[in-house]
Short mmCIF file of C-alpha atoms in Angstrom, two decimals:
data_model
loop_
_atom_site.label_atom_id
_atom_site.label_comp_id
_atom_site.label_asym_id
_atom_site.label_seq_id
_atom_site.Cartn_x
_atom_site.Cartn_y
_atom_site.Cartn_z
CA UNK A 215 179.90 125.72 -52.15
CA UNK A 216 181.79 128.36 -53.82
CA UNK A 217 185.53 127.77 -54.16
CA UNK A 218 188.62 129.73 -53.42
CA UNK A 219 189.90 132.22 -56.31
CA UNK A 220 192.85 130.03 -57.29
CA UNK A 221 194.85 132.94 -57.70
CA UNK A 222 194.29 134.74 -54.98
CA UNK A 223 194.96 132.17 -52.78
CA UNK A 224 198.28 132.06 -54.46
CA UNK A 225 199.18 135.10 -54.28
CA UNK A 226 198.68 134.92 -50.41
CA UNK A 227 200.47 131.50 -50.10
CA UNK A 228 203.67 133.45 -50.58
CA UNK A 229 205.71 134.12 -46.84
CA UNK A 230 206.32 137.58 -45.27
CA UNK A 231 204.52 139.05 -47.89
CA UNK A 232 202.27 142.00 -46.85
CA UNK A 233 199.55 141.41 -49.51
CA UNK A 234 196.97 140.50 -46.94
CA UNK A 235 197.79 144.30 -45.65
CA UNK A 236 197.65 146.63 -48.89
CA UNK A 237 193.66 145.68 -49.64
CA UNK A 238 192.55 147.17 -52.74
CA UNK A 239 194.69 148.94 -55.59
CA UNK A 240 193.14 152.00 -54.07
CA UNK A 241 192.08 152.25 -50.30
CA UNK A 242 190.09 155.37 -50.24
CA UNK A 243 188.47 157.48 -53.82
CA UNK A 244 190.75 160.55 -53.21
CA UNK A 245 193.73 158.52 -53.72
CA UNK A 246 192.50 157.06 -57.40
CA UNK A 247 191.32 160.65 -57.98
CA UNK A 248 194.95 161.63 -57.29
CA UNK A 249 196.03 159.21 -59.36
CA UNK A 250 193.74 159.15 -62.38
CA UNK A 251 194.19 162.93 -62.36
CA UNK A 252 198.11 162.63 -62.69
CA UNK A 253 197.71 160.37 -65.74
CA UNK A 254 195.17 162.38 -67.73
CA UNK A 255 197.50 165.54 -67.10
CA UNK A 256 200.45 163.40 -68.48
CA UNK A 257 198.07 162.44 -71.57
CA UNK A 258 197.67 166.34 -72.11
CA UNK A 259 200.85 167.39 -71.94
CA UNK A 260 201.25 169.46 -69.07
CA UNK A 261 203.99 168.05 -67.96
CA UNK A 262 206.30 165.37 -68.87
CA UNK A 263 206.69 161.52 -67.32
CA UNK A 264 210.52 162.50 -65.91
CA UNK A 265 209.45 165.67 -64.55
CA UNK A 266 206.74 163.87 -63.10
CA UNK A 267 209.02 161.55 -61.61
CA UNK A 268 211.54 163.92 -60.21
CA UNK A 269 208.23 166.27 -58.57
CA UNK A 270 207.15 162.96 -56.80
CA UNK A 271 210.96 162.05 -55.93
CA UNK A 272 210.87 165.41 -53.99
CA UNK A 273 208.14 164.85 -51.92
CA UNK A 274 209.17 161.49 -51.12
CA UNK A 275 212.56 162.27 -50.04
CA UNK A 276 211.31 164.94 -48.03
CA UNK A 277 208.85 162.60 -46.15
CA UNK A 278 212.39 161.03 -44.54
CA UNK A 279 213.73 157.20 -43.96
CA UNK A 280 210.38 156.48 -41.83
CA UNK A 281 208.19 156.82 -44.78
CA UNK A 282 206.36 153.42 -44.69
CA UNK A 283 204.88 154.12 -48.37
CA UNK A 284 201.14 154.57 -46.96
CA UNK A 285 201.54 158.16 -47.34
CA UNK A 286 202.77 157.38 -51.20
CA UNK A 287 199.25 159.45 -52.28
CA UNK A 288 199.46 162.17 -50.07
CA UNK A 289 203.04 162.76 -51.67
CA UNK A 290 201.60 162.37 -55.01
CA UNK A 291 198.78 164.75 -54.21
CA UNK A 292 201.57 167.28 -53.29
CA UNK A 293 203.48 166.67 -56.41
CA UNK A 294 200.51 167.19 -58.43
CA UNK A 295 199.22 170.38 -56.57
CA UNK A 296 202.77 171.88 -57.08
CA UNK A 297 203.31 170.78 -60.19
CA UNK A 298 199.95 171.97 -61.80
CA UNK A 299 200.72 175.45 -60.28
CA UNK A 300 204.53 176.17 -61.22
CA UNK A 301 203.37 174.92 -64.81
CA UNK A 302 200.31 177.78 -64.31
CA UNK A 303 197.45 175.14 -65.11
CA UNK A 304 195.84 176.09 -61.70
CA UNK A 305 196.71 179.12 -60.07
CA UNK A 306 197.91 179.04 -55.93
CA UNK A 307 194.84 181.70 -54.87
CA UNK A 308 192.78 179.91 -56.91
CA UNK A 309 192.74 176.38 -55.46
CA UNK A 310 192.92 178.17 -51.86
CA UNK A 311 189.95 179.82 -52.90
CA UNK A 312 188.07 176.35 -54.17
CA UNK A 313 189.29 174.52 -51.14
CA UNK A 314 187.82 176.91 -48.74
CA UNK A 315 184.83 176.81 -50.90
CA UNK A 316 184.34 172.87 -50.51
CA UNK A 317 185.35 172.70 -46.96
CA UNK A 318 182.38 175.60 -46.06
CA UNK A 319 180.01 173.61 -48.27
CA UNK A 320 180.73 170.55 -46.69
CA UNK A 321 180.00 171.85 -43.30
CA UNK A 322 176.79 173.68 -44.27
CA UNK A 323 175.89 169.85 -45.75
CA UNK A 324 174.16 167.79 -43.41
CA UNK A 325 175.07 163.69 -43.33
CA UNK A 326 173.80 161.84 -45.58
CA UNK A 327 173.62 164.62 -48.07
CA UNK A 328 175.38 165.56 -51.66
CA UNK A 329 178.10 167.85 -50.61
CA UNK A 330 177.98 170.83 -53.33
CA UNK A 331 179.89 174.12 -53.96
CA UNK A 332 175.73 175.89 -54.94
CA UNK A 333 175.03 174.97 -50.80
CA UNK A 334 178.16 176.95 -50.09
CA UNK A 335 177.24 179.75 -52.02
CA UNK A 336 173.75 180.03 -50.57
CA UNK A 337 174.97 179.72 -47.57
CA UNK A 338 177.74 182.34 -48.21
CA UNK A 339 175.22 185.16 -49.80
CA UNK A 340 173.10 184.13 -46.50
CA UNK A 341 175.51 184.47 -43.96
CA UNK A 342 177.85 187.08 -46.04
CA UNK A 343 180.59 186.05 -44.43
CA UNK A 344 183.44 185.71 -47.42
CA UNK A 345 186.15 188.00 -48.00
CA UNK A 346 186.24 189.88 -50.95
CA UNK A 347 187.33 188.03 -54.03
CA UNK A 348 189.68 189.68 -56.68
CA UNK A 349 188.38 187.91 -59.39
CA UNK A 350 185.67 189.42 -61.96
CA UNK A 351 182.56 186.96 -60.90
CA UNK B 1352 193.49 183.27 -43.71
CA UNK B 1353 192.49 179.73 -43.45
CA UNK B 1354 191.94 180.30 -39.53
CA UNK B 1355 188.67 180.05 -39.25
CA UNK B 1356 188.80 176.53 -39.41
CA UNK B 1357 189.04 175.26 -35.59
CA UNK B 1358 186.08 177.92 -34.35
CA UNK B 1359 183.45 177.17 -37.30
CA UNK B 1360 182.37 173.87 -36.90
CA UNK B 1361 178.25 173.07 -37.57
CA UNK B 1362 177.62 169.84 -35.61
CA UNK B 1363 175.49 168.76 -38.11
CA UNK B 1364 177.98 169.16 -41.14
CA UNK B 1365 180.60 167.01 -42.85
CA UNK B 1366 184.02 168.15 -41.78
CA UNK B 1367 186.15 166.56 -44.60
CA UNK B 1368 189.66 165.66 -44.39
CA UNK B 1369 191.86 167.85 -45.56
CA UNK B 1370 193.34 165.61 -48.70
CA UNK B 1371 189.97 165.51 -49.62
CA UNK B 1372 189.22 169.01 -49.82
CA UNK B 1373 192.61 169.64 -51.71
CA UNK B 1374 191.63 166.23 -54.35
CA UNK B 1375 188.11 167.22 -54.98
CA UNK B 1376 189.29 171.22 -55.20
CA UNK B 1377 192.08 170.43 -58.15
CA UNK B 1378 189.31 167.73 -59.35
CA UNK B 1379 186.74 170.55 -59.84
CA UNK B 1380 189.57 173.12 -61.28
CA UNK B 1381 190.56 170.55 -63.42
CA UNK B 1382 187.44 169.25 -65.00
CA UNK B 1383 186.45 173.19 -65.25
CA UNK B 1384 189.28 174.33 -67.12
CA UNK B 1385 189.13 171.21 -69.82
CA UNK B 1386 192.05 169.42 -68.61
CA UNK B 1387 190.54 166.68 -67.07
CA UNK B 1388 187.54 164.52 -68.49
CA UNK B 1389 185.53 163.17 -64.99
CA UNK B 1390 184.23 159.94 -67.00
CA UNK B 1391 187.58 159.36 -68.48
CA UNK B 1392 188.99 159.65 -64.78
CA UNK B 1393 186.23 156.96 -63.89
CA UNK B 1394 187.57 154.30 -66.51
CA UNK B 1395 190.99 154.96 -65.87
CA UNK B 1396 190.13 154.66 -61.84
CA UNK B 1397 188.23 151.17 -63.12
CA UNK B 1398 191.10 150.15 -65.65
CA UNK B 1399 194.03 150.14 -62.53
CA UNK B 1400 191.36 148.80 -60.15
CA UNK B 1401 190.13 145.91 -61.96
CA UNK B 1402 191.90 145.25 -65.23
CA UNK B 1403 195.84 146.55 -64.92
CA UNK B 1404 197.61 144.15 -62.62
CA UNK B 1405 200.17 141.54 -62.16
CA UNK B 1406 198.44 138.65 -64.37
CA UNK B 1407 199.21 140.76 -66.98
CA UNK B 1408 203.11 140.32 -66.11
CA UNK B 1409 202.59 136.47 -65.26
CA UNK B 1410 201.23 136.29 -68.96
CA UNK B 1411 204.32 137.38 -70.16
CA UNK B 1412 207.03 135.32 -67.99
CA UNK B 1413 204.25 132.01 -68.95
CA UNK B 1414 204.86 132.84 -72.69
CA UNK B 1415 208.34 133.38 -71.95
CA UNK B 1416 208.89 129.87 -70.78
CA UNK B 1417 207.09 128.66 -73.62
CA UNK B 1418 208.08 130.09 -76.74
CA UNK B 1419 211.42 130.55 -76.92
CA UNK B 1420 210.93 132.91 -79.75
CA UNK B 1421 209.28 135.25 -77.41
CA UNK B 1422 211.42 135.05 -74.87
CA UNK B 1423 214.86 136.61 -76.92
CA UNK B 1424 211.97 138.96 -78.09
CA UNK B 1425 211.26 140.02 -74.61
CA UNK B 1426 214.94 139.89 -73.29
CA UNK B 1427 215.62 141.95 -76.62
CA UNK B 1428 212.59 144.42 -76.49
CA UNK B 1429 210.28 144.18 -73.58
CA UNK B 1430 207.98 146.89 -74.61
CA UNK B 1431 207.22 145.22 -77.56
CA UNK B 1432 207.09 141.61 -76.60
CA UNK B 1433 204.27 142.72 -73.89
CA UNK B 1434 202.76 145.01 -76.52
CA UNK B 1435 202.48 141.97 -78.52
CA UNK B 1436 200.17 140.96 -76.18
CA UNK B 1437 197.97 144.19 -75.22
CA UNK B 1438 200.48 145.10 -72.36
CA UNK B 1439 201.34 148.72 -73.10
CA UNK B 1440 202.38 151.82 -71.08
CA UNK B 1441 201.03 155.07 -71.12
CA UNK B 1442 204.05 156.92 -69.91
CA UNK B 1443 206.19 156.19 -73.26
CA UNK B 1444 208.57 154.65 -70.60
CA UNK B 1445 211.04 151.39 -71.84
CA UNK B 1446 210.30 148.24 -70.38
CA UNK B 1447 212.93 146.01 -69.89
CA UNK B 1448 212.59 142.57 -68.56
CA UNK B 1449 215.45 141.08 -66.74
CA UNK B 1450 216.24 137.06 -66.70
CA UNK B 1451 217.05 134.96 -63.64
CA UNK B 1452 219.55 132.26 -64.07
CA UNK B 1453 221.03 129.93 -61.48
CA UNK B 1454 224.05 132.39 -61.60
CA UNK B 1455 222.13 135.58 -61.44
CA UNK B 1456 218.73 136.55 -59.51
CA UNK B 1457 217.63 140.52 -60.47
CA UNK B 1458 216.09 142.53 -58.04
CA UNK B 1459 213.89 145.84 -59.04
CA UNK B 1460 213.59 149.08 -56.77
CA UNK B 1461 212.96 152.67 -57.36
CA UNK B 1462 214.91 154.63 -55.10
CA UNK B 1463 213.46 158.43 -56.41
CA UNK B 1464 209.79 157.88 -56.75
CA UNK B 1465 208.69 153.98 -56.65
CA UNK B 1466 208.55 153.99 -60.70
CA UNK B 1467 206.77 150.31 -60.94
CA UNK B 1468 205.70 148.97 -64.67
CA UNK B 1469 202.53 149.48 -64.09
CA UNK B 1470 201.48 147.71 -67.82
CA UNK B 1471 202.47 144.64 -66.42
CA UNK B 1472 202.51 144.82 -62.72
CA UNK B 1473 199.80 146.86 -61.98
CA UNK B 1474 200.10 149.31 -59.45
CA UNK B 1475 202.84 148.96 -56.45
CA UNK B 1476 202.40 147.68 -53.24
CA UNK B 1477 203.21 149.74 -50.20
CA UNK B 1478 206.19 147.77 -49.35
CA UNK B 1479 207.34 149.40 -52.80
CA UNK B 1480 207.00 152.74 -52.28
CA UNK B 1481 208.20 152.54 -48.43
CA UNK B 1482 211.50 154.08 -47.59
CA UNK B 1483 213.18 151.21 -45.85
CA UNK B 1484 212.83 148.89 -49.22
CA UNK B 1485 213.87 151.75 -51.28
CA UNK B 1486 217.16 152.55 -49.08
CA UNK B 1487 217.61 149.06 -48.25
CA UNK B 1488 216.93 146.67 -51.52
CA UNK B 1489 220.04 148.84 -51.78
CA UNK B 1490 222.17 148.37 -49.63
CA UNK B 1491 221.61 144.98 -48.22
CA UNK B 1492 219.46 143.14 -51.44
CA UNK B 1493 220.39 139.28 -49.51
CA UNK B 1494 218.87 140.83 -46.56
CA UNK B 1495 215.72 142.18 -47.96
CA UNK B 1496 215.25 138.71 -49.66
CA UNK B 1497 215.81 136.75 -46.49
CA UNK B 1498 212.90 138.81 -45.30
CA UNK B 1499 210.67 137.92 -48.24
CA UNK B 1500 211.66 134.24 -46.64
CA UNK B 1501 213.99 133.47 -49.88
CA UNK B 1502 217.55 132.77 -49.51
CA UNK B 1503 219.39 133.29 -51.65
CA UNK B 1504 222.86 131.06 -52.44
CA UNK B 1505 226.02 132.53 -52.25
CA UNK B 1506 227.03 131.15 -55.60
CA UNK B 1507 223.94 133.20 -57.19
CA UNK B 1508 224.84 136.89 -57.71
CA UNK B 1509 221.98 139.65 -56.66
CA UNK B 1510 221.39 142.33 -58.79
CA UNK B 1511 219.46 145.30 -58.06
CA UNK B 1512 218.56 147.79 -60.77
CA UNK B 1513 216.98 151.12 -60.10
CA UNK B 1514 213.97 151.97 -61.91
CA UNK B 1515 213.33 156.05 -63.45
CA UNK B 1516 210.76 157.32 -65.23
CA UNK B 1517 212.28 156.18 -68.71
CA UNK B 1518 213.26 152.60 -67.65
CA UNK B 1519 210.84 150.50 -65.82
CA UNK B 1520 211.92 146.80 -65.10
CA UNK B 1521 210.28 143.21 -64.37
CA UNK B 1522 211.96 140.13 -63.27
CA UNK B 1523 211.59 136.89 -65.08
CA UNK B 1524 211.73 133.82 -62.54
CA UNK B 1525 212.95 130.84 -63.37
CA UNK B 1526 210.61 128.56 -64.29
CA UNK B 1527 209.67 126.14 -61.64
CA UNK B 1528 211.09 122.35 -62.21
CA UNK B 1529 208.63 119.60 -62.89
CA UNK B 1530 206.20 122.09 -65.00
CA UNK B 1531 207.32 120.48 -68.62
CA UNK B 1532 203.94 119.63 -69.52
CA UNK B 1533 201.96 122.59 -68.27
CA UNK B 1534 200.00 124.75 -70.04
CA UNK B 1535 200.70 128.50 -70.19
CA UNK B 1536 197.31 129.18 -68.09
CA UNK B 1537 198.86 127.25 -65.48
CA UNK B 1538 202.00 128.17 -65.70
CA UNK B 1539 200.79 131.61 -65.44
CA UNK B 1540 199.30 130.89 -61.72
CA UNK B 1541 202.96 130.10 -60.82
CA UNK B 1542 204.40 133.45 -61.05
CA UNK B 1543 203.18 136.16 -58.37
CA UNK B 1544 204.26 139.80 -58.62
CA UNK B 1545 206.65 139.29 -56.22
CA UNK B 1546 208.81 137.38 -58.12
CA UNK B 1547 208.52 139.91 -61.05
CA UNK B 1548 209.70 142.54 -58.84
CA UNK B 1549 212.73 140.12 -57.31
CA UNK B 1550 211.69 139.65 -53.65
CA UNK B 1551 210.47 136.23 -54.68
CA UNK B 1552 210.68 133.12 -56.88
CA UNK B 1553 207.89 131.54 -59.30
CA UNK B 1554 205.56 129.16 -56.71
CA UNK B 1555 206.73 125.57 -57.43
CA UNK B 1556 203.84 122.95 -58.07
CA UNK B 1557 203.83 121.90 -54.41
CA UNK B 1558 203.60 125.87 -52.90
CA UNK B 1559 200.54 125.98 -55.79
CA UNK B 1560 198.87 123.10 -54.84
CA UNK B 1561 199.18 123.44 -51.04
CA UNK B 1562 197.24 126.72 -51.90
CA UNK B 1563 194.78 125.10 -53.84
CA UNK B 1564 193.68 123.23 -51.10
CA UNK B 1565 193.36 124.79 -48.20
#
């Protein structure tokens, strides 16, 4: 018989406190993406910890007093996408281009499959369907 | 622009959510332009998953009750007293660690942005980073604790510090009565992340053993 992880059953032994509800660190990949992306920008300078803090501050404050914190990622995502483009590391056409990109390759992908950007662009030249792109490619 | 969304869908495609178009889109960017390393995103997803968390805190408030040299060391420096022991941020942020007493119990929020000390703590729960703790830890601290099912006495002062991005705190609880002859490994298992944050006490050796043995 295996026993109980000590700690885990004391961590849960606590009352009224929502452990049982959070789950992992993480409850879906984007949101550690999010995060792990965040933290490497930090590490290369493109922006600084307090201006980090006051991007994500925004966002949350916007979200209102309902904001139960399970949108916390979304509102980091936001900081992040903002952040990266006022400080000119990604440009605004530019990720609107890439995210159009992924969202046509993932629905030329069938289940089950590898969604990649090269399926898109098959399927683009095939179907000639995408607007004209300003940039030299 | 973006209109041809609602008209265009294959039936046998992946429709992805939108926050996972916009992650994996300023993922690829990212990686492409050199700014982001995808297998040093992988070990930092693996580090906060697995190996950053609050036994790193509990650690520190076990040694604390310990070694009394640490302790002023931690109430004195807190970055360095959990450097001392591998416990180090990445976000060159102060840690400062913040003693209970029977006159005093501290109480952490971030009203801004849900700034947490992650070296020690891990990442933050949801309650955390929920508006209603960060407006409310505020203005009603005995209230929030009564929810957290402590109550507090009205000779012990609350204190409620805000966390930024330069200062991050942690609580130390008291340390439990009738632990004198524990070791710090078990005097570790006492102290949950709640009552580093403030919303809860160290587990005495009853609440521990009742969870022992289920």
């Amino acid at each position: 018989m295996t026993r109980p992880d000590a700690q885990n059953q004391v961590l849960a032994a606590l009352p009224s406190i929502p452990r049982d509800d959070e789950g992992p660190v993480f409850r879906e990949p984007w949101e550690a993406q999010a995060f792990a992306m965040a933290v490497q920008l930090h590490a290369k300078g493109v922006f600084t910890w307090p201006q980090w803090a006051e991007a994500l501050g925004k966002e949350i404050a916007n979200a209102g007093a309902e904001d139960t914190g399970e949108d916390y990622y979304l509102h980091w995502m936001a900081a992040l996408e903002k952040l990266t483009q006022a400080n000119g590391v990604v440009s605004h056409s530019e990720f609107s281009d890439r995210k159009d990109a992924w969202d046509r390759a993932a629905r030329a992908t069938p289940h089950g499959e590898p969604i990649e950007l090269g399926r898109e662009q098959r399927e683009r030249a095939a179907h000639g369907q995408s607007q004209p792109r300003a940039q030299t490619d | 622009m973006s209109k041809s969304h609602d008209h265009h869908h294959h039936g046998e495609g992946s429709e992805l959510p939108d926050i996972a178009l916009r992650v994996k889109s300023l993922e690829s960017l990212l990686i492409e332009k050199g700014y982001v390393d995808p297998e040093a995103l992988d070990v930092l997803i693996e580090t906060y998953e697995t190996k950053v968390g609050p036994r790193n805190g509990a650690a520190v408030v076990a040694r604390s009750w310990l070694d009394e040299e640490f302790r002023k060391q931690l109430i004195e420096d807190a970055s360095a007293a959990a450097g001392s022991l591998g416990f180090t941020g990445r976000q060159g942020e102060h840690l400062v660690a913040l003693e209970n007493t029977p006159d005093t119990h501290n109480m952490v929020v971030c009203t801004l942005c849900s700034c947490y000390p992650w070296p020690v703590l891990g990442l933050p729960p949801v309650w955390y980073k929920s508006a209603p703790y960060r407006s409310r830890a505020v203005a009603d601290p005995r209230g929030v604790l009564e929810e957290f099912g402590v109550n507090m006495p009205d000779e012990t002062a609350v204190r409620v510090w805000d966390s930024t991005a330069e200062i991050r705190y942690m609580v130390i609880p008291m340390r439990p009565e009738g632990t004198q002859d524990w070791s710090e490994e078990d005097l570790a298992q006492l102290v949950t992340r709640d009552s580093m944050i403030g919303t809860g006490l160290a587990l005495t050796p009853d609440q521990l053993e009742a969870a022992k043995t289920p």
